[in-house]
């Protein structure tokens, strides 16, 4: 049976998993006697287990064109990098620091790993801007803007994986299902986005898409976007103010500050190392001079060792008998 399951395509495997969810849910409803909360808790744990175990085997399978869709979507989003927040009529003011922080968190966070958390950052940014709770009409344009700026990898593969193997009751109801549905709508909008969607002429849209032009704001002498209503001559039109207007510029500004700090620290370490090297050379020269002075003041004299006879150290040599005299006997 296991071998037959491995031969099935992604859609057939999805049907098997969905049937399993439905059958298990029906049995749990009978077991818990209609307690939907208990059934939901069990089903959540079962779903996590199944999706974790199936991930390596069925995520972006070769039998589908998920990978080609990923590349097409990623290329499409890169081509739309010029889309501004004003073009999408997003109800967020990125000049407000708290709004900018929430947008940066939504863009730079693990977008697909926690769609719900990213969506809450978006709702928070809209609420701060409007000073009232955000509506569904406000949320979708903001989500489209965040997807365009984040360009999460394997977007289509993740959407298809969740659609095929997630518990359908969870996708159709609840907070998670609402955010996932809006994400699917945002991706569909991006795929079909045209000049009319952004209130642009066809010529402007084509020039932006081809890279021949870019809807940039007026800039100061340093090339930084100016604050709304400012001119290049205004003293307040600085790069620091511009960095708070766009989450990407804010992140870039933050990274530049970190790099500047690291560069200064490296300069201090290099200077300290150079000073230490000079001290070691000076110390070595000082030791060499001191040793030379001592050698000149107290020159070494190498004296030959004293010579002595073999029996010199023998104090009793005077008491020894004389040596024997050889005698010759006649034959």
PDB file of C-alpha atoms in Angstrom:
ATOM      1  CA  UNK A   1       0.000   0.000   0.000  1.00  0.00           C
ATOM      2  CA  UNK A   2       2.915   2.353   0.834  1.00  0.00           C
ATOM      3  CA  UNK A   3       4.426   1.800  -2.602  1.00  0.00           C
ATOM      4  CA  UNK A   4       1.124   2.657  -4.262  1.00  0.00           C
ATOM      5  CA  UNK A   5       0.927   5.900  -2.267  1.00  0.00           C
ATOM      6  CA  UNK A   6       4.417   6.875  -3.447  1.00  0.00           C
ATOM      7  CA  UNK A   7       3.338   6.443  -7.072  1.00  0.00           C
ATOM      8  CA  UNK A   8       0.411   8.835  -6.671  1.00  0.00           C
ATOM      9  CA  UNK A   9       0.592  12.424  -7.864  1.00  0.00           C
ATOM     10  CA  UNK A  10       0.274  15.498  -5.665  1.00  0.00           C
ATOM     11  CA  UNK A  11      -3.476  15.860  -6.286  1.00  0.00           C
ATOM     12  CA  UNK A  12      -4.180  12.189  -5.497  1.00  0.00           C
ATOM     13  CA  UNK A  13      -2.120  12.413  -2.293  1.00  0.00           C
ATOM     14  CA  UNK A  14      -3.987  15.569  -1.382  1.00  0.00           C
ATOM     15  CA  UNK A  15      -7.320  13.777  -1.762  1.00  0.00           C
ATOM     16  CA  UNK A  16      -6.089  10.942   0.478  1.00  0.00           C
ATOM     17  CA  UNK A  17      -5.014  13.374   3.188  1.00  0.00           C
ATOM     18  CA  UNK A  18      -8.235  15.389   2.959  1.00  0.00           C
ATOM     19  CA  UNK A  19     -10.296  12.169   3.225  1.00  0.00           C
ATOM     20  CA  UNK A  20      -8.258  11.198   6.289  1.00  0.00           C
ATOM     21  CA  UNK A  21      -8.964  14.579   7.907  1.00  0.00           C
ATOM     22  CA  UNK A  22     -12.686  14.225   7.249  1.00  0.00           C
ATOM     23  CA  UNK A  23     -12.923  10.644   8.544  1.00  0.00           C
ATOM     24  CA  UNK A  24     -10.867  11.425  11.635  1.00  0.00           C
ATOM     25  CA  UNK A  25     -12.952  14.508  12.375  1.00  0.00           C
ATOM     26  CA  UNK A  26     -16.191  12.500  12.122  1.00  0.00           C
ATOM     27  CA  UNK A  27     -14.876   9.821  14.488  1.00  0.00           C
ATOM     28  CA  UNK A  28     -13.627  12.397  16.974  1.00  0.00           C
ATOM     29  CA  UNK A  29     -17.003  14.130  16.973  1.00  0.00           C
ATOM     30  CA  UNK A  30     -18.593  10.808  17.897  1.00  0.00           C
ATOM     31  CA  UNK A  31     -15.960  10.093  20.542  1.00  0.00           C
ATOM     32  CA  UNK A  32     -16.126  13.530  22.191  1.00  0.00           C
ATOM     33  CA  UNK A  33     -19.904  13.653  21.755  1.00  0.00           C
ATOM     34  CA  UNK A  34     -20.021  16.836  19.748  1.00  0.00           C
ATOM     35  CA  UNK A  35     -17.379  18.823  21.671  1.00  0.00           C
ATOM     36  CA  UNK A  36     -16.021  20.931  18.822  1.00  0.00           C
ATOM     37  CA  UNK A  37     -13.252  22.503  20.941  1.00  0.00           C
ATOM     38  CA  UNK A  38     -11.774  19.119  21.829  1.00  0.00           C
ATOM     39  CA  UNK A  39     -12.007  17.956  18.235  1.00  0.00           C
ATOM     40  CA  UNK A  40     -10.315  21.137  17.023  1.00  0.00           C
ATOM     41  CA  UNK A  41      -7.405  20.727  19.465  1.00  0.00           C
ATOM     42  CA  UNK A  42      -6.806  17.143  18.381  1.00  0.00           C
ATOM     43  CA  UNK A  43      -7.106  17.995  14.705  1.00  0.00           C
ATOM     44  CA  UNK A  44      -4.580  20.825  15.069  1.00  0.00           C
ATOM     45  CA  UNK A  45      -2.007  18.432  16.521  1.00  0.00           C
ATOM     46  CA  UNK A  46      -2.725  15.815  13.850  1.00  0.00           C
ATOM     47  CA  UNK A  47      -2.375  18.437  11.121  1.00  0.00           C
ATOM     48  CA  UNK A  48       0.996  19.609  12.476  1.00  0.00           C
ATOM     49  CA  UNK A  49       2.263  16.028  12.604  1.00  0.00           C
ATOM     50  CA  UNK A  50       1.102  15.142   9.090  1.00  0.00           C
ATOM     51  CA  UNK A  51       2.417  18.323   7.465  1.00  0.00           C
ATOM     52  CA  UNK A  52       5.783  17.931   9.201  1.00  0.00           C
ATOM     53  CA  UNK A  53       6.184  14.306   8.142  1.00  0.00           C
ATOM     54  CA  UNK A  54       4.995  14.906   4.575  1.00  0.00           C
ATOM     55  CA  UNK A  55       7.070  18.035   3.933  1.00  0.00           C
ATOM     56  CA  UNK A  56      10.233  16.390   2.559  1.00  0.00           C
ATOM     57  CA  UNK A  57       8.272  13.999   0.370  1.00  0.00           C
ATOM     58  CA  UNK A  58       5.518  16.129  -1.149  1.00  0.00           C
ATOM     59  CA  UNK A  59       6.688  19.758  -0.958  1.00  0.00           C
ATOM     60  CA  UNK A  60       7.155  21.033  -4.526  1.00  0.00           C
ATOM     61  CA  UNK A  61       6.996  17.533  -6.107  1.00  0.00           C
ATOM     62  CA  UNK A  62       8.501  16.882  -9.525  1.00  0.00           C
ATOM     63  CA  UNK A  63       5.111  15.870 -10.907  1.00  0.00           C
ATOM     64  CA  UNK A  64       3.878  19.484 -10.619  1.00  0.00           C
ATOM     65  CA  UNK A  65       4.960  22.809 -12.073  1.00  0.00           C
ATOM     66  CA  UNK A  66       5.219  24.477  -8.643  1.00  0.00           C
ATOM     67  CA  UNK A  67       8.872  25.350  -9.150  1.00  0.00           C
ATOM     68  CA  UNK A  68       8.191  27.062 -12.483  1.00  0.00           C
ATOM     69  CA  UNK A  69       5.388  29.036 -10.835  1.00  0.00           C
ATOM     70  CA  UNK A  70       7.780  30.059  -8.053  1.00  0.00           C
ATOM     71  CA  UNK A  71      10.282  31.421 -10.562  1.00  0.00           C
ATOM     72  CA  UNK A  72       7.584  33.191 -12.571  1.00  0.00           C
ATOM     73  CA  UNK A  73       6.111  34.837  -9.464  1.00  0.00           C
ATOM     74  CA  UNK A  74       9.519  35.877  -8.162  1.00  0.00           C
ATOM     75  CA  UNK A  75      10.436  37.384 -11.526  1.00  0.00           C
ATOM     76  CA  UNK A  76       7.086  39.179 -11.659  1.00  0.00           C
ATOM     77  CA  UNK A  77       7.542  40.693  -8.188  1.00  0.00           C
ATOM     78  CA  UNK A  78      11.079  41.818  -9.017  1.00  0.00           C
ATOM     79  CA  UNK A  79       9.785  43.543 -12.132  1.00  0.00           C
ATOM     80  CA  UNK A  80       7.244  45.399  -9.948  1.00  0.00           C
ATOM     81  CA  UNK A  81       9.817  46.706  -7.460  1.00  0.00           C
ATOM     82  CA  UNK A  82       8.945  50.266  -8.464  1.00  0.00           C
ATOM     83  CA  UNK A  83       5.337  50.097  -7.217  1.00  0.00           C
ATOM     84  CA  UNK A  84       4.849  52.658  -4.471  1.00  0.00           C
ATOM     85  CA  UNK A  85       2.534  52.663  -1.513  1.00  0.00           C
ATOM     86  CA  UNK A  86       0.553  55.545  -3.031  1.00  0.00           C
ATOM     87  CA  UNK A  87      -0.158  53.600  -6.222  1.00  0.00           C
ATOM     88  CA  UNK A  88      -1.831  50.836  -4.220  1.00  0.00           C
ATOM     89  CA  UNK A  89      -3.831  53.329  -2.112  1.00  0.00           C
ATOM     90  CA  UNK A  90      -2.496  51.762   1.081  1.00  0.00           C
ATOM     91  CA  UNK A  91      -3.788  53.317   4.292  1.00  0.00           C
ATOM     92  CA  UNK A  92      -0.369  53.470   5.949  1.00  0.00           C
ATOM     93  CA  UNK A  93       1.828  56.488   6.630  1.00  0.00           C
ATOM     94  CA  UNK A  94       5.431  55.280   6.726  1.00  0.00           C
ATOM     95  CA  UNK A  95       6.589  58.662   7.987  1.00  0.00           C
ATOM     96  CA  UNK A  96       5.254  57.592  11.397  1.00  0.00           C
ATOM     97  CA  UNK A  97       8.099  55.653  13.093  1.00  0.00           C
ATOM     98  CA  UNK A  98       5.784  53.043  14.655  1.00  0.00           C
ATOM     99  CA  UNK A  99       4.159  52.384  11.286  1.00  0.00           C
ATOM    100  CA  UNK A 100       7.533  52.091   9.588  1.00  0.00           C
ATOM    101  CA  UNK A 101       8.733  49.644  12.284  1.00  0.00           C
ATOM    102  CA  UNK A 102       5.688  47.407  11.817  1.00  0.00           C
ATOM    103  CA  UNK A 103       6.104  47.416   8.028  1.00  0.00           C
ATOM    104  CA  UNK A 104       9.800  46.511   8.362  1.00  0.00           C
ATOM    105  CA  UNK A 105       8.913  43.643  10.721  1.00  0.00           C
ATOM    106  CA  UNK A 106       6.305  42.360   8.274  1.00  0.00           C
ATOM    107  CA  UNK A 107       8.720  42.568   5.328  1.00  0.00           C
ATOM    108  CA  UNK A 108      11.909  41.268   6.939  1.00  0.00           C
ATOM    109  CA  UNK A 109      10.295  38.570   9.095  1.00  0.00           C
ATOM    110  CA  UNK A 110       9.735  34.938   8.142  1.00  0.00           C
ATOM    111  CA  UNK A 111       6.699  35.851   6.056  1.00  0.00           C
ATOM    112  CA  UNK A 112       5.456  32.392   5.080  1.00  0.00           C
ATOM    113  CA  UNK A 113       6.547  30.797   8.351  1.00  0.00           C
ATOM    114  CA  UNK A 114       4.090  33.007  10.222  1.00  0.00           C
ATOM    115  CA  UNK A 115       1.536  34.634   7.931  1.00  0.00           C
ATOM    116  CA  UNK A 116      -0.669  35.431  10.906  1.00  0.00           C
ATOM    117  CA  UNK A 117       2.048  37.344  12.768  1.00  0.00           C
ATOM    118  CA  UNK A 118       3.003  39.349   9.689  1.00  0.00           C
ATOM    119  CA  UNK A 119      -0.646  40.189   9.079  1.00  0.00           C
ATOM    120  CA  UNK A 120      -0.976  41.464  12.639  1.00  0.00           C
ATOM    121  CA  UNK A 121       1.959  43.808  12.050  1.00  0.00           C
ATOM    122  CA  UNK A 122       0.144  45.148   8.991  1.00  0.00           C
ATOM    123  CA  UNK A 123      -3.097  45.664  10.923  1.00  0.00           C
ATOM    124  CA  UNK A 124      -1.145  47.453  13.647  1.00  0.00           C
ATOM    125  CA  UNK A 125       0.481  49.799  11.108  1.00  0.00           C
ATOM    126  CA  UNK A 126      -2.900  50.649   9.571  1.00  0.00           C
ATOM    127  CA  UNK A 127      -4.474  51.220  12.974  1.00  0.00           C
ATOM    128  CA  UNK A 128      -1.694  53.614  14.023  1.00  0.00           C
ATOM    129  CA  UNK A 129      -2.031  55.555  10.767  1.00  0.00           C
ATOM    130  CA  UNK A 130      -5.831  55.827  10.751  1.00  0.00           C
ATOM    131  CA  UNK A 131      -6.162  55.942  14.546  1.00  0.00           C
ATOM    132  CA  UNK A 132      -9.025  53.465  14.246  1.00  0.00           C
ATOM    133  CA  UNK A 133      -9.358  49.697  13.635  1.00  0.00           C
ATOM    134  CA  UNK A 134      -8.405  48.588  10.117  1.00  0.00           C
ATOM    135  CA  UNK A 135     -11.005  47.147   7.780  1.00  0.00           C
ATOM    136  CA  UNK A 136     -10.711  44.358   5.212  1.00  0.00           C
ATOM    137  CA  UNK A 137     -10.568  46.983   2.448  1.00  0.00           C
ATOM    138  CA  UNK A 138      -7.523  48.525   4.127  1.00  0.00           C
ATOM    139  CA  UNK A 139      -5.774  45.213   4.798  1.00  0.00           C
ATOM    140  CA  UNK A 140      -5.610  43.699   1.305  1.00  0.00           C
ATOM    141  CA  UNK A 141      -3.800  46.622  -0.417  1.00  0.00           C
ATOM    142  CA  UNK A 142      -1.328  46.763   2.469  1.00  0.00           C
ATOM    143  CA  UNK A 143      -0.732  43.002   2.224  1.00  0.00           C
ATOM    144  CA  UNK A 144      -0.098  43.349  -1.532  1.00  0.00           C
ATOM    145  CA  UNK A 145       2.462  46.077  -0.819  1.00  0.00           C
ATOM    146  CA  UNK A 146       4.242  43.928   1.795  1.00  0.00           C
ATOM    147  CA  UNK A 147       4.350  40.912  -0.538  1.00  0.00           C
ATOM    148  CA  UNK A 148       5.867  43.078  -3.285  1.00  0.00           C
ATOM    149  CA  UNK A 149       8.534  44.399  -0.943  1.00  0.00           C
ATOM    150  CA  UNK A 150       9.264  41.082   0.805  1.00  0.00           C
ATOM    151  CA  UNK A 151       9.217  38.862  -2.322  1.00  0.00           C
ATOM    152  CA  UNK A 152       9.196  35.692  -0.171  1.00  0.00           C
ATOM    153  CA  UNK A 153      10.917  32.672  -1.755  1.00  0.00           C
ATOM    154  CA  UNK A 154       8.963  29.585  -2.888  1.00  0.00           C
ATOM    155  CA  UNK A 155       5.738  31.546  -2.569  1.00  0.00           C
ATOM    156  CA  UNK A 156       3.648  29.409  -4.929  1.00  0.00           C
ATOM    157  CA  UNK A 157       5.065  26.142  -3.563  1.00  0.00           C
ATOM    158  CA  UNK A 158       4.150  27.107  -0.015  1.00  0.00           C
ATOM    159  CA  UNK A 159       0.648  28.170  -1.010  1.00  0.00           C
ATOM    160  CA  UNK A 160       0.090  24.924  -2.915  1.00  0.00           C
ATOM    161  CA  UNK A 161       1.497  22.817  -0.067  1.00  0.00           C
ATOM    162  CA  UNK A 162      -0.803  24.469   2.475  1.00  0.00           C
ATOM    163  CA  UNK A 163      -3.790  24.163   0.138  1.00  0.00           C
ATOM    164  CA  UNK A 164      -3.182  20.469  -0.578  1.00  0.00           C
ATOM    165  CA  UNK A 165      -2.322  19.147   2.873  1.00  0.00           C
ATOM    166  CA  UNK A 166      -3.698  21.557   5.461  1.00  0.00           C
ATOM    167  CA  UNK A 167      -6.877  20.775   7.353  1.00  0.00           C
ATOM    168  CA  UNK A 168      -9.624  22.303   5.113  1.00  0.00           C
ATOM    169  CA  UNK A 169     -11.751  23.375   8.060  1.00  0.00           C
ATOM    170  CA  UNK A 170      -8.885  25.503   9.286  1.00  0.00           C
ATOM    171  CA  UNK A 171      -8.425  27.203   5.911  1.00  0.00           C
ATOM    172  CA  UNK A 172     -12.114  28.012   5.559  1.00  0.00           C
ATOM    173  CA  UNK A 173     -12.640  29.381   9.074  1.00  0.00           C
ATOM    174  CA  UNK A 174     -10.800  31.265  11.761  1.00  0.00           C
ATOM    175  CA  UNK A 175      -8.130  33.921  11.793  1.00  0.00           C
ATOM    176  CA  UNK A 176      -5.476  31.818  10.051  1.00  0.00           C
ATOM    177  CA  UNK A 177      -7.845  30.975   7.228  1.00  0.00           C
ATOM    178  CA  UNK A 178      -8.751  34.641   6.745  1.00  0.00           C
ATOM    179  CA  UNK A 179      -5.107  35.713   6.448  1.00  0.00           C
ATOM    180  CA  UNK A 180      -4.232  32.832   4.114  1.00  0.00           C
ATOM    181  CA  UNK A 181      -7.186  33.631   1.850  1.00  0.00           C
ATOM    182  CA  UNK A 182      -6.059  37.260   1.639  1.00  0.00           C
ATOM    183  CA  UNK A 183      -2.538  36.108   0.797  1.00  0.00           C
ATOM    184  CA  UNK A 184      -3.870  34.049  -2.094  1.00  0.00           C
ATOM    185  CA  UNK A 185      -5.860  37.067  -3.281  1.00  0.00           C
ATOM    186  CA  UNK A 186      -2.757  39.274  -3.037  1.00  0.00           C
ATOM    187  CA  UNK A 187      -0.707  36.854  -5.156  1.00  0.00           C
ATOM    188  CA  UNK A 188      -3.488  36.614  -7.745  1.00  0.00           C
ATOM    189  CA  UNK A 189      -3.679  40.414  -7.915  1.00  0.00           C
ATOM    190  CA  UNK A 190       0.094  40.695  -8.419  1.00  0.00           C
ATOM    191  CA  UNK A 191      -0.012  38.165 -11.261  1.00  0.00           C
ATOM    192  CA  UNK A 192      -2.692  40.169 -13.084  1.00  0.00           C
ATOM    193  CA  UNK A 193      -1.541  43.652 -12.080  1.00  0.00           C
ATOM    194  CA  UNK A 194      -1.614  46.110 -15.002  1.00  0.00           C
ATOM    195  CA  UNK A 195      -1.624  49.846 -15.707  1.00  0.00           C
ATOM    196  CA  UNK A 196      -5.318  50.233 -14.904  1.00  0.00           C
ATOM    197  CA  UNK A 197      -4.845  48.583 -11.491  1.00  0.00           C
ATOM    198  CA  UNK A 198      -2.359  51.316 -10.537  1.00  0.00           C
ATOM    199  CA  UNK A 199      -4.193  54.205 -12.239  1.00  0.00           C
ATOM    200  CA  UNK A 200      -1.331  54.623 -14.713  1.00  0.00           C
ATOM    201  CA  UNK A 201      -1.277  55.031 -18.446  1.00  0.00           C
ATOM    202  CA  UNK A 202      -0.131  52.077 -20.525  1.00  0.00           C
ATOM    203  CA  UNK A 203       2.967  54.000 -21.609  1.00  0.00           C
ATOM    204  CA  UNK A 204       3.966  54.795 -18.015  1.00  0.00           C
ATOM    205  CA  UNK A 205       3.411  51.205 -16.920  1.00  0.00           C
ATOM    206  CA  UNK A 206       5.532  49.821 -19.768  1.00  0.00           C
ATOM    207  CA  UNK A 207       8.355  52.280 -19.076  1.00  0.00           C
ATOM    208  CA  UNK A 208       8.353  51.375 -15.393  1.00  0.00           C
ATOM    209  CA  UNK A 209       8.303  47.644 -16.134  1.00  0.00           C
ATOM    210  CA  UNK A 210      11.154  47.927 -18.641  1.00  0.00           C
ATOM    211  CA  UNK A 211      13.263  50.001 -16.272  1.00  0.00           C
ATOM    212  CA  UNK A 212      13.388  53.002 -18.588  1.00  0.00           C
ATOM    213  CA  UNK A 213      11.821  55.173 -15.898  1.00  0.00           C
ATOM    214  CA  UNK A 214      11.091  55.015 -12.196  1.00  0.00           C
ATOM    215  CA  UNK A 215       8.422  56.854 -10.178  1.00  0.00           C
ATOM    216  CA  UNK A 216      10.980  58.329  -7.804  1.00  0.00           C
ATOM    217  CA  UNK A 217      10.351  61.272  -5.562  1.00  0.00           C
ATOM    218  CA  UNK A 218      12.424  64.486  -5.713  1.00  0.00           C
ATOM    219  CA  UNK A 219      15.817  63.973  -4.127  1.00  0.00           C
ATOM    220  CA  UNK A 220      18.340  66.139  -2.347  1.00  0.00           C
ATOM    221  CA  UNK A 221      21.948  66.598  -3.396  1.00  0.00           C
ATOM    222  CA  UNK A 222      22.906  63.318  -1.756  1.00  0.00           C
ATOM    223  CA  UNK A 223      20.262  61.404  -3.694  1.00  0.00           C
ATOM    224  CA  UNK A 224      17.945  60.798  -0.706  1.00  0.00           C
ATOM    225  CA  UNK A 225      14.160  61.158  -1.145  1.00  0.00           C
ATOM    226  CA  UNK A 226      12.812  64.363   0.306  1.00  0.00           C
ATOM    227  CA  UNK A 227      10.158  64.672   2.966  1.00  0.00           C
ATOM    228  CA  UNK A 228       6.650  65.261   1.681  1.00  0.00           C
ATOM    229  CA  UNK A 229       6.278  68.927   0.738  1.00  0.00           C
ATOM    230  CA  UNK A 230      10.018  69.636   1.046  1.00  0.00           C
ATOM    231  CA  UNK A 231      12.296  71.006  -1.651  1.00  0.00           C
ATOM    232  CA  UNK A 232      16.001  70.400  -2.252  1.00  0.00           C
ATOM    233  CA  UNK A 233      16.751  73.784  -0.648  1.00  0.00           C
ATOM    234  CA  UNK A 234      14.927  72.987   2.590  1.00  0.00           C
ATOM    235  CA  UNK A 235      17.354  72.479   5.504  1.00  0.00           C
ATOM    236  CA  UNK A 236      15.130  69.737   6.883  1.00  0.00           C
ATOM    237  CA  UNK A 237      15.355  67.601   3.747  1.00  0.00           C
ATOM    238  CA  UNK A 238      17.971  65.190   5.021  1.00  0.00           C
ATOM    239  CA  UNK A 239      18.710  61.518   4.481  1.00  0.00           C
ATOM    240  CA  UNK A 240      17.827  60.703   8.083  1.00  0.00           C
ATOM    241  CA  UNK A 241      14.286  62.014   7.600  1.00  0.00           C
ATOM    242  CA  UNK A 242      13.979  60.164   4.304  1.00  0.00           C
ATOM    243  CA  UNK A 243      15.052  56.930   5.928  1.00  0.00           C
ATOM    244  CA  UNK A 244      11.925  56.974   8.080  1.00  0.00           C
ATOM    245  CA  UNK A 245       9.678  57.309   5.031  1.00  0.00           C
ATOM    246  CA  UNK A 246      10.420  53.952   3.453  1.00  0.00           C
ATOM    247  CA  UNK A 247      11.020  50.636   5.264  1.00  0.00           C
ATOM    248  CA  UNK A 248      13.703  49.600   2.810  1.00  0.00           C
ATOM    249  CA  UNK A 249      15.548  52.899   3.289  1.00  0.00           C
ATOM    250  CA  UNK A 250      15.121  52.561   7.046  1.00  0.00           C
ATOM    251  CA  UNK A 251      16.686  49.108   6.967  1.00  0.00           C
ATOM    252  CA  UNK A 252      19.475  50.372   4.707  1.00  0.00           C
ATOM    253  CA  UNK A 253      20.118  53.312   7.028  1.00  0.00           C
ATOM    254  CA  UNK A 254      20.278  50.956  10.003  1.00  0.00           C
ATOM    255  CA  UNK A 255      22.727  48.657   8.202  1.00  0.00           C
ATOM    256  CA  UNK A 256      24.921  51.612   7.252  1.00  0.00           C
ATOM    257  CA  UNK A 257      25.050  52.693  10.884  1.00  0.00           C
ATOM    258  CA  UNK A 258      26.096  49.189  11.919  1.00  0.00           C
ATOM    259  CA  UNK A 259      28.780  49.084   9.242  1.00  0.00           C
ATOM    260  CA  UNK A 260      30.033  52.503  10.308  1.00  0.00           C
ATOM    261  CA  UNK A 261      30.301  51.312  13.909  1.00  0.00           C
ATOM    262  CA  UNK A 262      32.119  48.140  12.865  1.00  0.00           C
ATOM    263  CA  UNK A 263      34.525  50.167  10.701  1.00  0.00           C
ATOM    264  CA  UNK A 264      35.367  52.501  13.604  1.00  0.00           C
ATOM    265  CA  UNK A 265      35.896  49.519  15.892  1.00  0.00           C
ATOM    266  CA  UNK A 266      38.179  47.867  13.347  1.00  0.00           C
ATOM    267  CA  UNK A 267      40.210  51.091  13.063  1.00  0.00           C
ATOM    268  CA  UNK A 268      40.636  51.202  16.849  1.00  0.00           C
ATOM    269  CA  UNK A 269      41.738  47.556  16.949  1.00  0.00           C
ATOM    270  CA  UNK A 270      44.183  48.115  14.090  1.00  0.00           C
ATOM    271  CA  UNK A 271      45.676  51.155  15.860  1.00  0.00           C
ATOM    272  CA  UNK A 272      45.989  49.208  19.130  1.00  0.00           C
ATOM    273  CA  UNK A 273      47.686  46.301  17.324  1.00  0.00           C
ATOM    274  CA  UNK A 274      50.116  48.689  15.638  1.00  0.00           C
ATOM    275  CA  UNK A 275      50.967  50.326  18.995  1.00  0.00           C
ATOM    276  CA  UNK A 276      51.516  46.902  20.579  1.00  0.00           C
ATOM    277  CA  UNK A 277      53.825  45.904  17.736  1.00  0.00           C
ATOM    278  CA  UNK A 278      55.873  49.083  18.202  1.00  0.00           C
ATOM    279  CA  UNK A 279      56.117  48.415  21.953  1.00  0.00           C
ATOM    280  CA  UNK A 280      57.359  44.860  21.318  1.00  0.00           C
ATOM    281  CA  UNK A 281      60.032  46.119  18.885  1.00  0.00           C
ATOM    282  CA  UNK A 282      61.118  48.796  21.366  1.00  0.00           C
ATOM    283  CA  UNK A 283      61.245  46.263  24.206  1.00  0.00           C
ATOM    284  CA  UNK A 284      63.350  43.873  22.132  1.00  0.00           C
ATOM    285  CA  UNK A 285      65.813  46.647  21.262  1.00  0.00           C
ATOM    286  CA  UNK A 286      66.033  47.692  24.919  1.00  0.00           C
ATOM    287  CA  UNK A 287      66.773  44.142  26.082  1.00  0.00           C
ATOM    288  CA  UNK A 288      69.447  43.764  23.375  1.00  0.00           C
ATOM    289  CA  UNK A 289      71.165  47.015  24.451  1.00  0.00           C
ATOM    290  CA  UNK A 290      71.139  46.015  28.131  1.00  0.00           C
ATOM    291  CA  UNK A 291      72.676  42.628  27.356  1.00  0.00           C
ATOM    292  CA  UNK A 292      75.358  44.279  25.211  1.00  0.00           C
ATOM    293  CA  UNK A 293      76.207  46.778  27.968  1.00  0.00           C
ATOM    294  CA  UNK A 294      76.610  43.993  30.508  1.00  0.00           C
ATOM    295  CA  UNK A 295      78.854  42.009  28.147  1.00  0.00           C
ATOM    296  CA  UNK A 296      81.033  45.082  27.552  1.00  0.00           C
ATOM    297  CA  UNK A 297      81.260  45.880  31.266  1.00  0.00           C
ATOM    298  CA  UNK A 298      81.997  42.349  32.362  1.00  0.00           C
ATOM    299  CA  UNK A 299      83.747  40.592  29.488  1.00  0.00           C
ATOM    300  CA  UNK A 300      83.878  36.837  29.615  1.00  0.00           C
ATOM    301  CA  UNK A 301      87.308  35.194  30.018  1.00  0.00           C
ATOM    302  CA  UNK A 302      87.634  31.614  28.914  1.00  0.00           C
ATOM    303  CA  UNK A 303      90.417  29.985  30.947  1.00  0.00           C
ATOM    304  CA  UNK A 304      91.932  26.593  30.056  1.00  0.00           C
ATOM    305  CA  UNK A 305      91.330  23.853  32.605  1.00  0.00           C
ATOM    306  CA  UNK A 306      94.342  22.994  34.890  1.00  0.00           C
ATOM    307  CA  UNK A 307      96.399  19.906  33.997  1.00  0.00           C
ATOM    308  CA  UNK A 308      97.164  17.294  36.643  1.00  0.00           C
ATOM    309  CA  UNK A 309      98.920  13.934  36.880  1.00  0.00           C
ATOM    310  CA  UNK A 310      97.052  10.717  37.185  1.00  0.00           C
ATOM    311  CA  UNK A 311      98.059  10.158  40.822  1.00  0.00           C
ATOM    312  CA  UNK A 312      97.780  13.771  41.908  1.00  0.00           C
ATOM    313  CA  UNK A 313      94.598  13.219  43.800  1.00  0.00           C
ATOM    314  CA  UNK A 314      95.909  10.062  45.484  1.00  0.00           C
ATOM    315  CA  UNK A 315      97.065  11.214  48.943  1.00  0.00           C
ATOM    316  CA  UNK A 316      98.496   7.800  49.883  1.00  0.00           C
ATOM    317  CA  UNK A 317     100.844   7.553  46.882  1.00  0.00           C
ATOM    318  CA  UNK A 318     103.976   8.057  49.075  1.00  0.00           C
ATOM    319  CA  UNK A 319     103.244   4.899  51.037  1.00  0.00           C
ATOM    320  CA  UNK A 320     103.028   2.674  48.027  1.00  0.00           C
ATOM    321  CA  UNK A 321     105.852   0.220  47.512  1.00  0.00           C
ATOM    322  CA  UNK A 322     108.284   0.801  44.662  1.00  0.00           C
ATOM    323  CA  UNK A 323     107.471  -0.799  41.375  1.00  0.00           C
ATOM    324  CA  UNK A 324     108.814  -4.267  40.653  1.00  0.00           C
ATOM    325  CA  UNK A 325     112.052  -4.492  38.737  1.00  0.00           C
ATOM    326  CA  UNK A 326     112.113  -7.118  36.006  1.00  0.00           C
ATOM    327  CA  UNK A 327     114.671  -9.862  36.517  1.00  0.00           C
ATOM    328  CA  UNK A 328     116.344 -11.966  33.900  1.00  0.00           C
ATOM    329  CA  UNK A 329     116.982 -15.638  34.629  1.00  0.00           C
ATOM    330  CA  UNK A 330     119.547 -17.604  32.713  1.00  0.00           C
ATOM    331  CA  UNK A 331     118.253 -20.522  30.847  1.00  0.00           C
TER     332      UNK A 331
END
